[in-house]
Each structure stands twice: as structure tokens, then as C-alpha cells.
Short mmCIF file of C-alpha atoms in Angstrom, two decimals:
data_model
loop_
_atom_site.label_atom_id
_atom_site.label_comp_id
_atom_site.label_asym_id
_atom_site.label_seq_id
_atom_site.Cartn_x
_atom_site.Cartn_y
_atom_site.Cartn_z
CA THR A 16 52.81 -14.66 -46.84
CA GLY A 17 56.25 -14.66 -48.27
CA ALA A 18 59.36 -15.30 -46.39
CA SER A 19 61.25 -12.31 -44.97
CA PHE A 20 64.93 -11.84 -44.34
CA PRO A 21 66.74 -9.36 -41.94
CA ALA A 22 68.32 -6.36 -43.69
CA SER A 23 71.64 -7.54 -42.23
CA ARG A 24 71.45 -10.53 -44.63
CA THR A 25 69.77 -8.98 -47.69
CA MET A 26 71.83 -7.33 -50.54
CA ILE A 27 70.33 -6.04 -53.80
CA SER A 28 72.27 -6.33 -56.97
CA GLY A 29 71.57 -6.37 -60.72
CA ASN A 30 73.23 -6.72 -64.15
CA SER A 31 73.03 -4.09 -66.82
CA LEU A 32 69.45 -2.48 -66.75
CA GLY A 33 69.08 -4.56 -63.55
CA GLY A 34 72.04 -2.77 -62.06
CA TYR A 35 70.21 0.49 -62.74
CA LEU A 36 67.13 -0.94 -61.09
CA ALA A 37 69.14 -2.21 -58.09
CA ILE A 38 70.35 1.25 -57.48
CA GLU A 39 67.01 2.79 -57.86
CA LEU A 40 65.39 0.29 -55.44
CA PHE A 41 68.25 0.58 -52.98
CA LEU A 42 67.65 4.46 -52.99
CA LYS A 43 63.99 4.09 -52.31
CA ASN A 44 64.41 1.59 -49.43
CA PRO A 45 67.98 1.65 -48.00
CA GLU A 46 66.93 0.33 -44.68
CA THR A 47 65.94 -2.97 -46.25
CA PHE A 48 69.46 -3.78 -47.61
CA CYS A 49 72.79 -4.21 -46.11
CA GLY A 50 74.63 -3.59 -49.48
CA LEU A 51 74.23 -2.67 -53.22
CA GLY A 52 75.72 -4.50 -56.08
CA THR A 53 75.72 -3.54 -59.73
CA ALA A 54 77.19 -5.44 -62.49
CA GLN A 55 77.70 -3.61 -65.77
CA GLY A 56 75.12 -1.10 -64.52
CA ALA A 57 73.41 0.48 -67.47
CA PHE A 58 73.06 4.14 -66.72
CA GLY A 59 73.98 7.45 -68.07
CA PRO A 60 77.17 9.42 -67.36
CA GLN A 61 75.26 12.14 -65.67
CA GLN A 62 73.64 9.71 -63.25
CA ALA A 63 76.88 8.62 -61.55
CA ALA A 64 77.35 11.83 -59.55
CA ARG A 65 73.68 12.05 -58.68
CA TYR A 66 73.57 8.36 -57.57
CA ALA A 67 76.72 8.71 -55.43
CA LEU A 68 75.19 11.69 -53.60
CA ALA A 69 71.92 9.79 -53.09
CA VAL A 70 73.70 6.79 -51.80
CA GLN A 71 75.66 9.14 -49.46
CA GLN A 72 72.42 10.73 -48.24
CA ALA A 73 70.69 7.31 -47.77
CA THR A 74 73.58 5.78 -45.77
CA ALA A 75 73.61 8.98 -43.60
CA ARG A 76 70.03 8.18 -42.61
CA VAL A 77 70.27 4.26 -42.16
CA GLY A 78 73.93 3.68 -41.51
CA ARG A 79 76.81 2.32 -43.41
CA ARG A 80 76.18 0.30 -46.46
CA ARG A 81 78.57 -1.23 -48.85
CA VAL A 82 78.58 -0.77 -52.56
CA GLU A 83 80.04 -3.35 -55.04
CA ILE A 84 80.57 -2.46 -58.72
CA LEU A 85 81.49 -4.80 -61.34
CA THR A 86 82.17 -4.04 -65.01
CA SER A 87 84.16 -5.46 -67.85
CA SER A 88 86.90 -4.40 -70.11
CA PHE A 89 84.71 -4.06 -73.16
CA ASP A 90 81.44 -2.87 -71.41
CA PRO A 91 79.97 0.31 -73.01
CA TYR A 92 78.87 1.34 -69.48
CA ARG A 93 82.35 0.98 -68.12
CA ARG A 94 83.11 4.76 -67.78
CA GLN A 95 79.92 5.42 -66.00
CA ASN A 96 80.42 2.52 -63.59
CA GLU A 97 84.15 3.83 -62.89
CA ALA A 98 82.73 7.35 -62.43
CA PHE A 99 80.10 6.10 -59.95
CA HIS A 100 82.99 4.36 -57.97
CA GLN A 101 85.04 7.54 -58.00
CA HIS A 102 82.15 9.78 -56.86
CA LEU A 103 81.52 7.32 -54.08
CA GLN A 104 85.12 7.25 -53.05
CA GLN A 105 85.18 10.98 -52.95
CA ARG A 106 82.14 10.99 -50.56
CA LYS A 107 83.97 8.65 -48.37
CA GLN A 108 81.31 5.93 -49.04
CA ALA A 109 82.46 2.18 -48.74
CA SER A 110 82.68 0.86 -52.32
CA ARG A 111 84.77 -1.44 -54.42
CA LEU A 112 85.20 -1.45 -58.13
CA ARG A 113 86.10 -4.83 -59.93
CA VAL A 114 86.90 -4.85 -63.71
CA SER A 115 87.12 -8.25 -65.53
CA PRO A 116 87.98 -9.04 -69.15
CA GLY A 117 85.16 -9.35 -71.43
CA PRO A 118 82.28 -7.68 -73.26
CA HIS A 119 78.68 -6.56 -72.13
CA ASP A 120 76.92 -9.80 -72.76
CA GLN A 121 75.03 -12.83 -71.28
CA ARG A 122 78.13 -14.92 -71.61
CA TRP A 123 80.03 -12.71 -69.50
CA LEU A 124 77.27 -12.68 -66.88
CA ASN A 125 77.04 -16.40 -66.91
CA GLU A 126 80.88 -17.08 -66.74
CA SER A 127 82.12 -14.22 -64.61
CA GLY A 128 79.52 -11.73 -63.44
CA VAL A 129 77.37 -14.00 -61.35
CA ILE A 130 80.37 -15.66 -59.62
CA GLU A 131 82.04 -12.20 -58.89
CA MET A 132 78.74 -10.76 -57.48
CA LEU A 133 78.25 -13.79 -55.33
CA LEU A 134 81.76 -13.30 -53.93
CA CYS A 135 80.98 -9.60 -53.38
CA ALA A 136 77.91 -10.48 -51.27
CA ASP A 137 79.99 -13.00 -49.34
CA ASP A 138 82.62 -10.21 -48.68
CA VAL A 139 79.70 -7.94 -47.52
CA PHE A 140 78.28 -10.57 -45.16
CA THR A 141 81.82 -11.55 -43.91
CA GLY A 142 82.65 -7.90 -43.33
CA GLN A 143 79.55 -7.53 -41.30
CA ARG A 144 80.51 -10.61 -39.13
CA ALA A 145 84.03 -9.19 -38.61
CA GLU A 146 82.46 -5.75 -37.66
CA ALA A 147 80.06 -7.43 -35.22
CA SER A 148 83.02 -9.44 -33.69
CA ARG A 149 85.08 -6.30 -33.12
CA PHE A 150 82.16 -4.61 -31.59
CA ALA A 151 81.63 -7.70 -29.28
CA ARG A 152 85.40 -7.73 -28.36
CA SER A 153 85.25 -3.92 -27.58
CA ARG A 154 82.34 -4.28 -25.35
CA ALA A 155 83.78 -7.44 -23.70
CA ARG A 156 86.73 -5.21 -22.38
CA CYS A 157 84.01 -3.23 -20.34
CA SER A 158 81.87 -6.20 -19.41
CA GLY A 159 84.09 -9.35 -18.90
CA PRO A 160 85.31 -12.10 -21.29
CA LEU A 161 83.34 -13.28 -24.15
CA PRO A 162 81.71 -16.64 -24.25
CA PRO A 163 83.01 -19.25 -26.47
CA PRO A 164 81.50 -19.00 -30.03
CA SER A 165 78.70 -21.49 -30.71
CA ILE A 166 78.79 -23.78 -33.69
CA ALA A 167 75.93 -21.77 -35.28
CA SER A 168 77.93 -18.45 -35.22
CA ARG A 169 81.14 -19.83 -36.81
CA PRO A 170 81.46 -18.94 -40.40
CA ARG A 171 80.66 -21.82 -42.79
CA PRO A 172 83.40 -22.51 -45.45
CA LEU A 173 82.44 -21.83 -49.06
CA PRO A 174 81.61 -24.68 -51.26
CA ARG A 175 84.66 -26.11 -53.05
CA THR A 176 84.87 -24.86 -56.62
CA ARG A 177 87.77 -24.85 -59.07
CA ILE A 178 88.02 -21.75 -61.33
CA ALA A 179 89.45 -22.29 -64.78
CA PRO A 180 90.20 -19.80 -67.56
CA GLY A 181 87.31 -19.45 -70.04
CA ARG A 182 87.21 -18.32 -73.60
CA ARG A 183 88.68 -14.96 -74.34
CA GLY A 184 90.26 -14.80 -70.88
CA ARG A 185 86.99 -14.94 -68.88
CA VAL A 186 86.44 -16.99 -65.85
CA ARG A 187 84.10 -19.96 -65.55
CA THR A 188 83.55 -22.14 -62.46
CA LEU A 189 83.80 -25.84 -62.59
CA THR A 190 82.11 -27.77 -59.54
#
């Protein structure tokens, strides 16, 4: 048997064709994931509106999920990713678009894409902790004071990394 993770700690994301697959898998099983990420998602222009509608319908069934969209300045799929974000915004779906400099290639993925998507995932998980904390505080008004937070529930600091400019304005991480 494999390890299983709670949906509240499972985000699906992919790059290029993997971004397209991440969207498709998310739509098939939205209850399995707390968020969706696509980096330079390779899908056609006609799919942006259809995907936004499908994400809206899926989240109406299973609850709010955040969508993180990454693309780059010279990505041939940039317009589709931007359109996907715009359609999600029109449908009041929580989403964020980030555009960084660079082409649609493995180098961009290694130097910028992976780091950005990990930061997106951390934002999704941090946002969940903040929402849970707000919920707990609102319930505490009705049921008495909150107990002090345990060491396990405190957010852990991110590992220390230094970000330096890479070639052609891209970002690379030095540990």
C-alpha cells in the first residue's frame, strides 16, 4: 500500500503538457486536492473558458480550491494561461497569475518554474492555516478562549535560500 496524504495537504501541479494533465486530473477528482497549479500549461485557446467553467463547477461541489498559474514572457502558451486566469477571475474563482521572464524550456523550469510553483504551494498551505485560524478565532468568541498553540501547530520557517539573478534575467536559487 502507498502512503496517503489528506486532501488539505495535497496540491496537483504540472509544467507544459503536465500542466494540461494537472488540470484534467484535478477536474476528475477535485475532492482529492486542495489546489491546482499549472506552469506554462500547454492547452489550446478554446480550452481556457471551458476549463474555468469546469473548475467553477468542481469547486461548487467540493468547496473552495485555489488555482496558481505560472507562465513566462516568451511562452507560446502565455495567452492561453492568461485567458484561463481571466476566465477564472470572471467566475470569482480564487486564482493567481505569475509571469516571469524567460522562454518555454527546461532551463526556465529548472531555474524559475519549480521554485515559483513551490512558493505557490506554500502560499496555498499557508492560506489554509490562516483560514483555519480565523475560523477557530470566530468559534472561540462563542465558546471561550482559544488554548495556546502547540509547537506542532506553529508554522515552520522556510529553509534559508538566497535567490540570485540567472542568465537572461531568470532566477536561480543558491542554497
